[in-house]
Coordinates of C-alpha atoms in Angstrom, one line a residue:
X1282 CA 7.3 -61.3 -23.3
X1283 CA 3.6 -62.2 -23.6
X1284 CA 2.3 -62.1 -21.0
X1285 CA 4.7 -59.4 -19.7
X1286 CA 4.7 -60.8 -16.2
X1287 CA 5.2 -64.3 -14.7
X1288 CA 2.2 -65.5 -12.7
X1289 CA 3.5 -68.0 -10.1
X1290 CA 0.0 -69.0 -9.1
X1291 CA -0.9 -70.1 -12.7
X1292 CA 2.6 -71.6 -13.4
X1293 CA 4.4 -72.6 -10.2
X1294 CA 7.3 -74.3 -11.9
X1295 CA 10.6 -72.8 -10.7
X1296 CA 12.2 -73.9 -14.0
X1297 CA 9.7 -71.9 -16.1
X1298 CA 10.2 -68.9 -13.8
X1299 CA 14.0 -69.0 -14.3
X1300 CA 13.6 -69.4 -18.1
X1301 CA 11.1 -66.5 -18.2
X1302 CA 13.4 -64.2 -16.3
X1303 CA 16.5 -65.1 -18.4
X1304 CA 14.7 -64.6 -21.7
X1305 CA 13.2 -61.3 -20.4
X1306 CA 16.5 -59.9 -19.1
X1307 CA 19.1 -61.2 -21.7
X1308 CA 20.2 -58.3 -23.9
X1309 CA 20.6 -60.8 -26.8
X1310 CA 16.8 -61.4 -27.0
X1311 CA 16.2 -57.8 -28.1
X1312 CA 13.6 -57.8 -30.9
X1313 CA 12.4 -61.4 -30.1
X1314 CA 8.8 -62.3 -29.2
X1315 CA 8.3 -64.9 -26.5
X1316 CA 4.9 -66.5 -25.8
X1317 CA 4.7 -68.1 -22.3
X1318 CA 2.2 -70.8 -21.4
X1319 CA 0.5 -70.9 -24.8
X1320 CA -2.6 -73.0 -24.6
X1321 CA -3.2 -75.5 -27.4
X1322 CA -6.9 -76.2 -27.9
X1323 CA -6.3 -78.5 -30.9
X1324 CA -3.6 -80.8 -29.6
X1325 CA -2.7 -84.1 -31.5
X1326 CA -2.8 -86.2 -28.3
X1327 CA -4.6 -84.4 -25.5
X1328 CA -8.0 -82.6 -25.1
X1329 CA -6.1 -79.5 -24.1
X1330 CA -2.3 -79.0 -24.3
X1331 CA 0.2 -76.2 -23.6
X1332 CA 3.5 -75.0 -24.9
X1333 CA 5.8 -73.7 -22.2
X1334 CA 7.5 -71.2 -24.4
X1335 CA 7.1 -70.3 -28.1
X1336 CA 10.1 -68.2 -29.1
X1337 CA 10.0 -66.2 -32.3
X1338 CA 13.5 -65.1 -33.4
X1339 CA 13.6 -62.8 -36.4
X1340 CA 15.8 -64.1 -39.2
X1341 CA 16.2 -67.6 -37.6
X1342 CA 12.8 -69.2 -36.9
X1343 CA 10.5 -70.4 -34.2
X1344 CA 11.5 -72.6 -31.2
X1345 CA 8.8 -74.4 -29.1
X1346 CA 10.6 -75.0 -25.8
X1347 CA 9.5 -77.6 -23.2
X1348 CA 10.9 -76.9 -19.7
X1349 CA 11.6 -79.6 -17.2
X1350 CA 12.6 -78.6 -13.7
X1351 CA 13.1 -82.1 -12.2
X1352 CA 16.4 -82.8 -10.4
X1353 CA 16.6 -86.3 -11.8
X1354 CA 15.8 -87.6 -15.3
X1355 CA 15.9 -91.3 -16.1
X1356 CA 14.8 -93.6 -18.9
X1357 CA 14.2 -97.1 -17.4
X1358 CA 15.1 -100.4 -19.1
X1359 CA 11.4 -100.8 -19.9
X1360 CA 11.7 -97.7 -22.2
X1361 CA 9.7 -95.6 -19.8
X1362 CA 10.7 -92.1 -18.7
X1363 CA 10.8 -91.1 -15.0
X1364 CA 11.1 -87.4 -14.2
X1365 CA 11.8 -86.7 -10.6
X1366 CA 9.2 -88.4 -8.4
X1367 CA 6.5 -88.6 -11.1
X1368 CA 5.1 -92.0 -12.2
X1369 CA 6.9 -93.6 -15.2
X1370 CA 5.5 -92.7 -18.7
X1371 CA 6.2 -93.9 -22.2
X1372 CA 5.9 -90.3 -23.5
X1373 CA 9.3 -88.6 -23.6
X1374 CA 9.8 -84.8 -23.0
X1375 CA 10.9 -84.6 -26.6
X1376 CA 7.6 -86.1 -27.8
X1377 CA 5.8 -83.5 -25.7
X1378 CA 7.8 -80.7 -27.3
X1379 CA 7.4 -82.1 -30.8
X1380 CA 3.6 -82.5 -30.4
X1381 CA 3.2 -78.9 -29.2
X1382 CA 5.4 -77.7 -32.1
X1383 CA 3.3 -79.6 -34.7
X1384 CA 0.1 -78.1 -33.2
X1385 CA 1.6 -74.6 -33.5
X1386 CA 2.9 -75.3 -37.1
X1387 CA -0.6 -76.6 -38.1
X1388 CA -2.1 -73.4 -36.8
X1389 CA 0.3 -71.1 -38.6
X1390 CA 0.0 -73.1 -41.9
X1391 CA -3.8 -72.8 -41.7
X1392 CA -3.4 -69.0 -41.1
X1393 CA -2.0 -68.6 -44.6
X1394 CA 0.4 -65.9 -45.8
X1395 CA 3.4 -68.3 -46.0
X1396 CA 3.7 -68.7 -42.3
X1397 CA 4.0 -72.5 -42.6
X1398 CA 7.3 -72.0 -44.4
X1399 CA 9.0 -70.3 -41.4
X1400 CA 11.6 -72.7 -39.9
X1401 CA 10.3 -74.3 -36.7
X1402 CA 11.6 -76.8 -34.3
X1403 CA 11.3 -78.0 -30.7
X1404 CA 13.7 -78.5 -27.8
X1405 CA 13.7 -79.5 -24.2
X1406 CA 15.4 -77.5 -21.5
X1407 CA 16.3 -79.4 -18.2
X1408 CA 16.8 -76.5 -15.8
X1409 CA 17.9 -78.5 -12.8
X1410 CA 19.5 -81.7 -14.1
X1411 CA 22.4 -82.8 -16.2
X1412 CA 21.3 -84.4 -19.5
X1413 CA 23.9 -85.7 -22.0
X1414 CA 23.0 -88.6 -24.2
X1415 CA 25.6 -89.6 -26.8
X1416 CA 24.2 -90.0 -30.4
X1417 CA 20.5 -90.2 -29.5
X1418 CA 18.3 -91.9 -32.1
X1419 CA 14.9 -90.3 -31.1
X1420 CA 16.0 -86.6 -31.1
X1421 CA 18.8 -84.5 -32.2
X1422 CA 21.5 -83.8 -29.6
X1423 CA 21.0 -80.0 -30.2
X1424 CA 17.4 -80.4 -29.1
X1425 CA 18.5 -80.9 -25.5
X1426 CA 19.7 -78.2 -23.2
X1427 CA 20.7 -79.1 -19.7
X1428 CA 21.5 -77.2 -16.5
X1429 CA 25.2 -77.0 -17.3
X1430 CA 24.6 -75.3 -20.6
X1431 CA 21.9 -73.0 -19.1
X1432 CA 24.4 -71.7 -16.4
X1433 CA 27.4 -71.4 -18.7
X1434 CA 26.0 -69.6 -21.7
X1435 CA 23.4 -66.8 -22.3
X1436 CA 20.0 -68.3 -23.0
X1437 CA 19.9 -66.2 -26.2
X1438 CA 22.9 -68.0 -27.5
X1439 CA 21.4 -71.4 -26.6
X1440 CA 18.1 -70.7 -28.4
X1441 CA 19.9 -69.2 -31.4
X1442 CA 22.2 -72.3 -31.5
X1443 CA 19.2 -74.6 -31.6
X1444 CA 17.6 -72.7 -34.5
X1445 CA 20.9 -72.5 -36.4
X1446 CA 21.3 -76.3 -36.0
X1447 CA 17.8 -76.8 -37.3
X1448 CA 18.4 -74.6 -40.3
X1449 CA 21.6 -76.6 -41.1
X1450 CA 19.6 -79.8 -40.8
X1451 CA 16.9 -78.5 -43.2
X1452 CA 19.6 -77.4 -45.7
X1453 CA 21.1 -80.9 -45.7
X1454 CA 17.8 -82.8 -46.0
X1455 CA 16.8 -83.6 -49.6
X1456 CA 13.1 -83.7 -48.8
X1457 CA 13.2 -80.2 -47.3
X1458 CA 13.5 -78.6 -50.7
X1459 CA 11.1 -75.9 -49.7
X1460 CA 13.7 -74.4 -47.4
X1461 CA 15.9 -71.6 -48.7
X1462 CA 19.1 -71.4 -46.5
X1463 CA 19.3 -67.7 -47.5
X1464 CA 15.9 -67.0 -46.1
X1465 CA 15.7 -64.4 -43.3
X1466 CA 12.3 -65.7 -42.1
X1467 CA 10.6 -64.7 -40.0
X1468 CA 10.8 -61.0 -40.9
X1469 CA 9.0 -58.2 -39.0
X1470 CA 5.7 -58.6 -40.9
X1471 CA 5.7 -62.4 -40.5
X1472 CA 6.4 -62.0 -36.7
X1473 CA 3.4 -59.7 -36.4
X1474 CA 1.2 -62.3 -38.2
X1475 CA 2.6 -65.1 -36.1
X1476 CA 1.6 -63.3 -33.0
X1477 CA -1.8 -62.5 -34.4
X1478 CA -2.4 -66.1 -35.3
X1479 CA -1.2 -67.6 -32.0
X1480 CA -2.2 -65.1 -29.4
X1481 CA -4.2 -62.3 -30.9
X1482 CA -5.2 -59.2 -29.0
X1483 CA -8.9 -58.5 -28.8
X1484 CA -11.5 -56.5 -27.0
X1485 CA -15.2 -57.3 -26.9
X1486 CA -17.9 -55.2 -25.3
X1487 CA -21.4 -55.8 -24.3
X1488 CA -23.8 -55.1 -27.2
X1489 CA -25.2 -51.6 -26.8
X1490 CA -28.8 -52.6 -26.9
X1491 CA -28.3 -55.3 -24.2
X1492 CA -26.3 -52.9 -22.1
X1493 CA -29.1 -50.3 -22.2
X1494 CA -31.6 -52.9 -21.2
X1495 CA -29.4 -54.1 -18.4
X1496 CA -28.8 -50.6 -17.0
X1497 CA -32.6 -49.8 -17.0
X1498 CA -33.3 -53.2 -15.3
X1499 CA -30.6 -52.5 -12.7
X1500 CA -32.0 -49.1 -11.9
X1501 CA -35.6 -50.4 -11.6
X1502 CA -34.5 -53.3 -9.4
X1503 CA -32.4 -51.4 -7.0
X1504 CA -34.7 -48.5 -6.5
X1505 CA -37.3 -51.0 -5.3
X1506 CA -35.2 -51.2 -2.1
X1507 CA -36.5 -47.7 -1.4
X1508 CA -40.0 -49.1 -0.8
X1509 CA -39.4 -49.5 2.9
X1510 CA -39.2 -45.7 3.1
X1511 CA -42.6 -45.5 1.4
X1512 CA -44.1 -47.7 4.1
X1513 CA -42.8 -45.4 6.8
X1514 CA -44.0 -42.3 4.9
X1515 CA -47.5 -43.8 4.9
X1516 CA -47.6 -43.7 8.7
X1517 CA -46.6 -40.0 9.0
X1518 CA -48.5 -37.0 7.8
X1519 CA -45.5 -34.7 7.5
X1520 CA -42.2 -36.2 6.4
X1521 CA -38.8 -35.0 5.5
X1522 CA -36.6 -37.4 3.4
X1523 CA -33.0 -36.5 3.2
X1524 CA -30.4 -38.1 0.9
X1525 CA -27.4 -37.3 -1.2
X1526 CA -27.6 -37.3 -5.0
X1527 CA -28.5 -40.7 -6.5
X1528 CA -30.2 -42.2 -3.4
X1529 CA -33.5 -42.5 -5.1
X1530 CA -35.4 -39.4 -3.6
X1531 CA -37.1 -38.6 -6.9
X1532 CA -38.2 -42.2 -7.4
X1533 CA -39.7 -42.3 -3.9
X1534 CA -41.4 -39.0 -4.5
X1535 CA -43.1 -40.1 -7.7
X1536 CA -44.1 -43.4 -6.2
X1537 CA -45.5 -41.7 -3.1
X1538 CA -47.5 -39.4 -5.3
X1539 CA -48.9 -42.3 -7.2
X1540 CA -49.9 -44.1 -4.0
X1541 CA -51.6 -40.9 -2.6
X1542 CA -53.5 -40.5 -5.8
X1543 CA -54.5 -44.1 -5.9
X1544 CA -56.2 -43.6 -2.5
X1545 CA -58.3 -40.8 -4.0
X1546 CA -56.3 -37.8 -2.8
X1547 CA -55.5 -34.8 -4.9
X1548 CA -51.7 -34.4 -5.2
X1549 CA -49.4 -31.5 -6.1
X1550 CA -46.0 -32.9 -7.1
X1551 CA -43.7 -30.0 -7.6
X1552 CA -40.0 -28.9 -7.8
X1553 CA -38.0 -25.8 -8.7
X1554 CA -36.2 -27.0 -11.8
X1555 CA -37.9 -26.7 -15.2
X1556 CA -36.4 -29.8 -16.7
X1557 CA -37.1 -31.9 -13.7
X1558 CA -40.7 -30.6 -13.6
X1559 CA -41.1 -31.6 -17.2
X1560 CA -39.8 -35.1 -16.4
X1561 CA -42.2 -35.4 -13.4
X1562 CA -45.1 -34.4 -15.6
X1563 CA -44.2 -37.0 -18.2
X1564 CA -43.6 -39.7 -15.5
X1565 CA -47.1 -39.2 -14.0
X1566 CA -49.0 -38.5 -17.2
X1567 CA -52.3 -40.4 -17.1
X1568 CA -52.3 -40.8 -13.3
X1569 CA -55.6 -39.2 -12.2
X1570 CA -55.3 -37.0 -9.2
X1571 CA -51.7 -35.8 -9.7
X1572 CA -50.7 -32.4 -10.9
X1573 CA -46.9 -32.4 -11.6
X1574 CA -45.0 -29.3 -12.5
X1575 CA -42.1 -27.1 -11.6
X1576 CA -43.4 -24.4 -9.2
X1577 CA -43.2 -21.4 -11.6
X1578 CA -45.3 -23.2 -14.2
X1579 CA -47.8 -24.1 -11.5
X1580 CA -48.0 -20.5 -10.4
X1581 CA -48.2 -19.2 -14.0
X1582 CA -51.2 -21.6 -14.5
X1583 CA -53.0 -19.9 -11.6
X1584 CA -52.5 -16.4 -13.2
X1585 CA -52.1 -17.0 -16.9
X1586 CA -52.3 -13.4 -17.8
X1587 CA -49.3 -12.4 -15.6
X1588 CA -46.2 -11.4 -17.5
X1589 CA -42.9 -9.8 -16.3
X1590 CA -42.6 -6.1 -17.1
X1591 CA -39.2 -6.6 -18.7
X1592 CA -36.9 -9.4 -19.7
X1593 CA -34.6 -10.4 -16.9
X1594 CA -37.0 -9.2 -14.3
X1595 CA -36.0 -11.7 -11.5
X1596 CA -38.2 -10.0 -9.0
X1597 CA -41.3 -11.0 -11.0
X1598 CA -40.6 -14.7 -10.5
X1599 CA -39.5 -14.5 -6.9
X1600 CA -42.0 -12.0 -5.6
X1601 CA -44.6 -10.7 -8.0
X1602 CA -45.7 -14.0 -9.6
X1603 CA -45.9 -15.7 -6.1
X1604 CA -48.0 -12.8 -4.8
X1605 CA -50.4 -13.0 -7.8
X1606 CA -50.7 -16.8 -7.4
X1607 CA -51.4 -16.4 -3.7
X1608 CA -54.2 -14.0 -4.4
X1609 CA -55.7 -16.4 -7.0
X1610 CA -55.6 -19.2 -4.4
X1611 CA -57.2 -17.1 -1.7
X1612 CA -60.1 -16.3 -4.0
X1613 CA -60.9 -20.0 -4.4
X1614 CA -63.4 -21.9 -2.2
X1615 CA -60.6 -23.9 -0.7
X1616 CA -57.1 -25.3 -1.3
X1617 CA -57.0 -27.4 -4.5
X1618 CA -54.8 -30.3 -3.1
X1619 CA -55.0 -32.8 -0.3
X1620 CA -51.3 -33.8 -0.4
X1621 CA -48.1 -31.9 -1.3
X1622 CA -45.0 -33.7 -2.5
X1623 CA -42.0 -31.5 -3.0
X1624 CA -38.8 -32.8 -4.7
X1625 CA -35.5 -30.9 -4.4
X1626 CA -37.1 -29.0 -1.5
X1627 CA -33.9 -27.2 -0.6
X1628 CA -34.4 -25.0 -3.7
X1629 CA -37.9 -23.8 -2.7
X1630 CA -37.2 -22.5 0.8
X1631 CA -38.2 -18.9 0.1
X1632 CA -41.1 -17.4 2.1
X1633 CA -42.9 -16.2 -1.1
X1634 CA -42.9 -19.8 -2.5
X1635 CA -43.9 -21.3 0.8
X1636 CA -46.9 -19.0 1.0
X1637 CA -48.2 -20.4 -2.3
X1638 CA -47.6 -24.0 -1.3
X1639 CA -49.2 -23.3 2.1
X1640 CA -52.4 -22.0 0.5
X1641 CA -52.4 -24.8 -2.1
X1642 CA -52.6 -27.6 0.6
X1643 CA -55.7 -28.5 2.6
X1644 CA -54.7 -27.8 6.2
X1645 CA -51.7 -25.8 5.1
X1646 CA -48.1 -26.7 5.9
X1647 CA -48.8 -26.6 9.6
X1648 CA -51.3 -29.4 9.8
X1649 CA -51.8 -30.6 6.2
X1650 CA -50.2 -33.7 4.7
X1651 CA -46.9 -33.1 3.0
X1652 CA -43.7 -34.9 2.0
X1653 CA -40.5 -33.0 1.2
X1654 CA -37.3 -34.6 -0.3
X1655 CA -34.0 -32.9 -0.4
X1656 CA -30.2 -33.0 -0.2
X1657 CA -29.8 -30.3 2.4
X1658 CA -26.0 -30.1 2.5
X1659 CA -24.8 -29.9 -1.1
X1660 CA -27.5 -29.2 -3.7
X1661 CA -28.9 -25.7 -2.8
X1662 CA -27.9 -24.1 -6.1
X1663 CA -30.6 -21.5 -6.2
X1664 CA -30.9 -18.5 -3.9
X1665 CA -33.6 -19.1 -1.3
X1666 CA -33.2 -15.8 0.4
X1667 CA -31.1 -17.3 3.1
X1668 CA -34.0 -18.9 4.9
X1669 CA -33.1 -22.6 4.4
X1670 CA -35.1 -25.4 5.8
X1671 CA -35.9 -23.4 8.9
X1672 CA -38.5 -21.6 6.8
X1673 CA -40.4 -24.8 6.4
X1674 CA -39.9 -25.9 10.0
X1675 CA -41.3 -22.6 11.2
X1676 CA -44.6 -23.3 9.5
X1677 CA -45.0 -26.8 10.9
X1678 CA -46.8 -27.8 14.1
X1679 CA -44.3 -30.1 15.7
X1680 CA -41.3 -31.7 14.1
X1681 CA -41.8 -33.7 10.8
X1682 CA -40.7 -37.3 10.7
X1683 CA -37.2 -37.5 9.2
X1684 CA -35.9 -40.4 7.1
X1685 CA -32.5 -40.7 5.5
X1686 CA -31.7 -42.5 2.3
X1687 CA -28.0 -43.6 2.4
X1688 CA -27.4 -46.0 -0.5
X1689 CA -26.6 -44.8 -4.0
X1690 CA -28.9 -46.6 -6.4
X1691 CA -28.2 -44.4 -9.4
X1692 CA -24.5 -44.6 -10.1
X1693 CA -22.0 -47.4 -10.6
X1694 CA -19.5 -47.8 -7.7
X1695 CA -16.7 -45.9 -9.3
X1696 CA -18.8 -42.8 -9.8
X1697 CA -20.3 -43.1 -6.4
X1698 CA -16.8 -43.2 -4.8
X1699 CA -15.6 -40.4 -7.0
X1700 CA -18.5 -38.1 -5.9
X1701 CA -17.7 -38.9 -2.3
X1702 CA -14.0 -38.2 -2.7
X1703 CA -14.7 -34.8 -4.3
X1704 CA -17.5 -33.5 -2.1
X1705 CA -18.2 -32.8 1.5
X1706 CA -21.2 -35.1 2.0
X1707 CA -22.6 -35.3 5.5
X1708 CA -23.7 -38.0 5.9
X1709 CA -22.0 -39.8 3.0
X1710 CA -23.2 -42.9 1.2
X1711 CA -23.6 -46.1 3.1
X1712 CA -22.9 -48.0 -0.1
X1713 CA -23.8 -48.4 -3.7
X1714 CA -26.5 -50.8 -5.0
X1715 CA -25.4 -51.2 -8.6
X1716 CA -22.6 -53.5 -9.7
X1717 CA -19.3 -52.3 -11.2
X1718 CA -19.2 -51.8 -15.0
X1719 CA -15.3 -51.8 -15.0
X1720 CA -15.2 -48.1 -16.2
X1721 CA -13.7 -45.4 -14.2
X1722 CA -14.4 -41.7 -14.0
X1723 CA -12.0 -39.9 -16.3
X1724 CA -10.3 -36.5 -16.1
X1725 CA -9.3 -34.6 -19.2
X1726 CA -7.2 -31.5 -18.6
X1727 CA -7.2 -28.5 -20.9
X1728 CA -5.3 -25.2 -21.1
X1729 CA -7.5 -23.2 -23.4
X1730 CA -11.0 -23.2 -24.9
X1731 CA -9.8 -24.7 -28.2
X1732 CA -8.1 -27.7 -26.5
X1733 CA -11.3 -28.2 -24.4
X1734 CA -13.5 -28.2 -27.5
X1735 CA -11.2 -30.8 -29.1
X1736 CA -11.2 -33.0 -26.0
X1737 CA -15.0 -32.7 -25.9
X1738 CA -15.4 -33.8 -29.5
X1739 CA -13.0 -36.7 -29.0
X1740 CA -14.8 -37.8 -25.9
X1741 CA -18.2 -37.7 -27.5
X1742 CA -16.9 -39.7 -30.5
X1743 CA -15.4 -42.3 -28.1
X1744 CA -18.6 -42.6 -26.1
X1745 CA -20.7 -43.3 -29.2
X1746 CA -18.1 -45.8 -30.4
X1747 CA -18.4 -47.5 -27.0
X1748 CA -22.1 -48.0 -27.7
X1749 CA -23.8 -45.0 -26.0
X1750 CA -26.5 -43.5 -28.1
X1751 CA -26.2 -39.7 -28.5
X1752 CA -29.5 -39.4 -26.6
X1753 CA -27.8 -41.3 -23.7
X1754 CA -25.2 -38.5 -23.3
X1755 CA -25.5 -35.1 -21.7
X1756 CA -22.9 -32.3 -21.6
X1757 CA -23.2 -30.2 -18.5
X1758 CA -21.5 -26.9 -17.7
X1759 CA -21.6 -24.4 -14.8
X1760 CA -21.7 -21.7 -17.5
X1761 CA -24.5 -20.4 -19.6
X1762 CA -25.1 -22.2 -22.9
X1763 CA -23.6 -19.5 -25.1
X1764 CA -20.4 -19.5 -22.9
X1765 CA -20.0 -23.3 -22.6
X1766 CA -17.7 -25.6 -24.5
X1767 CA -20.7 -27.4 -26.0
X1768 CA -22.5 -24.2 -26.9
X1769 CA -19.5 -22.8 -28.7
X1770 CA -18.1 -26.1 -30.1
X1771 CA -16.9 -25.7 -33.7
X1772 CA -15.5 -29.2 -34.2
X1773 CA -17.1 -30.5 -37.5
X1774 CA -17.8 -33.9 -36.0
X1775 CA -20.2 -32.5 -33.4
X1776 CA -21.0 -28.9 -34.2
X1777 CA -24.4 -29.7 -35.6
X1778 CA -25.1 -32.6 -33.3
X1779 CA -25.1 -30.7 -30.0
X1780 CA -28.5 -29.3 -29.0
X1781 CA -29.7 -27.4 -25.9
X1782 CA -32.0 -29.2 -23.5
X1783 CA -35.1 -27.4 -24.7
X1784 CA -34.6 -28.6 -28.3
X1785 CA -34.0 -32.4 -28.2
X1786 CA -33.4 -34.1 -31.5
X1787 CA -32.8 -37.8 -32.4
X1788 CA -29.1 -38.5 -33.0
X1789 CA -28.0 -35.4 -31.1
X1790 CA -26.3 -34.9 -27.8
X1791 CA -28.1 -32.6 -25.3
X1792 CA -26.2 -29.9 -23.4
X1793 CA -27.1 -27.3 -20.8
X1794 CA -26.2 -26.0 -17.4
X1795 CA -25.8 -28.0 -14.3
X1796 CA -28.7 -25.9 -12.8
X1797 CA -31.0 -27.0 -15.6
X1798 CA -30.3 -30.7 -15.2
X1799 CA -30.5 -30.8 -11.4
X1800 CA -32.6 -33.7 -10.2
X1801 CA -32.2 -35.7 -13.4
X1802 CA -29.6 -38.2 -14.5
X1803 CA -28.2 -39.7 -17.7
X1804 CA -26.2 -42.9 -18.6
X1805 CA -23.2 -40.8 -19.7
X1806 CA -22.3 -37.3 -18.5
X1807 CA -19.5 -35.0 -19.7
X1808 CA -18.9 -32.2 -17.2
X1809 CA -17.1 -29.2 -18.9
X1810 CA -15.8 -25.7 -18.2
X1811 CA -14.4 -26.5 -14.7
X1812 CA -12.1 -23.5 -14.7
X1813 CA -11.5 -23.4 -10.9
X1814 CA -12.2 -25.5 -7.9
X1815 CA -12.0 -23.4 -4.7
X1816 CA -15.2 -21.8 -3.5
X1817 CA -18.0 -23.6 -1.9
X1818 CA -20.3 -22.8 -4.8
X1819 CA -17.9 -24.2 -7.3
X1820 CA -17.6 -27.4 -5.4
X1821 CA -21.4 -27.6 -5.1
X1822 CA -21.8 -27.2 -8.8
X1823 CA -19.2 -29.8 -9.4
X1824 CA -20.9 -32.2 -7.0
X1825 CA -24.3 -31.7 -8.6
X1826 CA -22.9 -32.1 -12.1
X1827 CA -20.8 -35.2 -11.4
X1828 CA -23.6 -37.0 -9.5
X1829 CA -25.9 -36.9 -12.6
X1830 CA -23.9 -39.7 -14.2
X1831 CA -25.2 -43.3 -14.0
X1832 CA -22.7 -45.3 -15.9
X1833 CA -20.0 -43.0 -17.4
X1834 CA -18.5 -39.8 -16.2
X1835 CA -15.9 -37.5 -17.9
X1836 CA -14.7 -34.3 -16.4
X1837 CA -13.0 -31.6 -18.5
X1838 CA -11.1 -29.5 -16.1
X1839 CA -8.6 -26.6 -16.5
X1840 CA -5.0 -27.1 -15.5
X1841 CA -5.6 -24.0 -13.3
X1842 CA -8.2 -25.9 -11.3
X1843 CA -5.8 -28.8 -10.5
X1844 CA -4.3 -27.4 -7.2
X1845 CA -7.8 -26.7 -5.7
X1846 CA -9.1 -30.1 -6.9
X1847 CA -6.2 -32.0 -5.4
X1848 CA -6.5 -30.1 -2.2
X1849 CA -10.2 -31.1 -1.9
X1850 CA -9.6 -34.8 -2.8
X1851 CA -6.6 -35.3 -0.5
X1852 CA -8.4 -33.5 2.3
X1853 CA -11.2 -36.0 1.9
X1854 CA -8.9 -39.0 1.9
X1855 CA -7.1 -37.7 5.0
X1856 CA -10.4 -37.3 6.7

């Protein structure tokens, strides 16, 4: 049955509903193909016509069946037909069926491949009335099926009887020399081609170039709604802007920095993450008055000769380098910046870092002008020494003005809802500003590393076939690159087309850790190596990784993580 379900709103006829159900449920129709409500664009009489049912019976032929559910059928002395309470018409139900049949036959003949030679006829089924005309001139008696026949015999037998009678008629007609009574048409191949000609399956997608342009346009348009926060920021010297992933914090941070610089102020725009720092620098390149960098590169610039004593010396970056940078700042005539803008501030809440920022800002953190953005409930991936935002509050004279961004302007609705369902967001999103793209976040479950690598390669291939450029895709993992699915991928399709974040290449997909991509986003994200889903840190990593996706999200998760994942999701739904 094509369509497979009856839609009463589109076709309210009770007769068609009954015929549909009988054809669907009759065991004798096994192997048949039935097209219901087949539109006919090129109709011999009407601008647009329709065939109630086109029934393809292997080995017998094609029947175009017109269904009439009227309780009374009359032909008046004037020659007009009156069906139920409808106005009289000269056009008989048999003419309707015959016209639809010829339109279908013309379509199949034009399709080629000998389909025009498949036996085809029409019939009318009166589902609610008696219809018995003796020796009709204008139609064959076997082309009429009435309510008595419908309720006394299986519908498969009635349809087969019509086609058998038609074949017998063709065999006895001298002008039908083309017909071979021994023919078993349509066979399986012809049935497939009939279906392809009459109601083909198809799938069209938005051209990739236009889709990319639309996505960029959507993002730019919706983030403009964050300008109202910028107006409030301008009226307060010390501001804290909170918001979950995707609410436009980084956009507002960059725009605020531009506005400050435009008024002649010297601005330090900084963050913790190296990749985000690089992006901030590129985004503000050429804007006079803005110094954009991740904090460690800023500190290294203050003391270019400083080097860690040994590789892996974490203390150098958390204590020694900040101390050296602080000394260099104190030797200056004064702080180098008038305004401080911090993105992903929750990752910089360490006293040694705040000392550097305090000495970099005219008036310091206590009375200077600063603006901090952060997701203070779910995105603190880096160890800040346990001090949290209290470390910043303790340096501030009076409470900063607090603003909250609640609408997700990064991700399409399905990804936004998915992030909410899998995370403890407080507060959560007030809504999403982008329209749906009819794609859902997808889970792929793996049992071992080989299966995960195969699933990853299959998914990357599918994404590129769907129109995503390799440069539009990132693969994120909670593991180090050399331990991740992307870093160890041996699939020949993608082995040489996966590159780390630090080595981008045209035509290649970038991969790296969730940590390294924090604060950034991408049209398509594949989150891999989710081996368990229980601890708060695992859930935080998952939240940060999943929320990077703008238009497409795929999660590769171990079967072992399924119980913990389900517990989290259903807990959220229950709440």
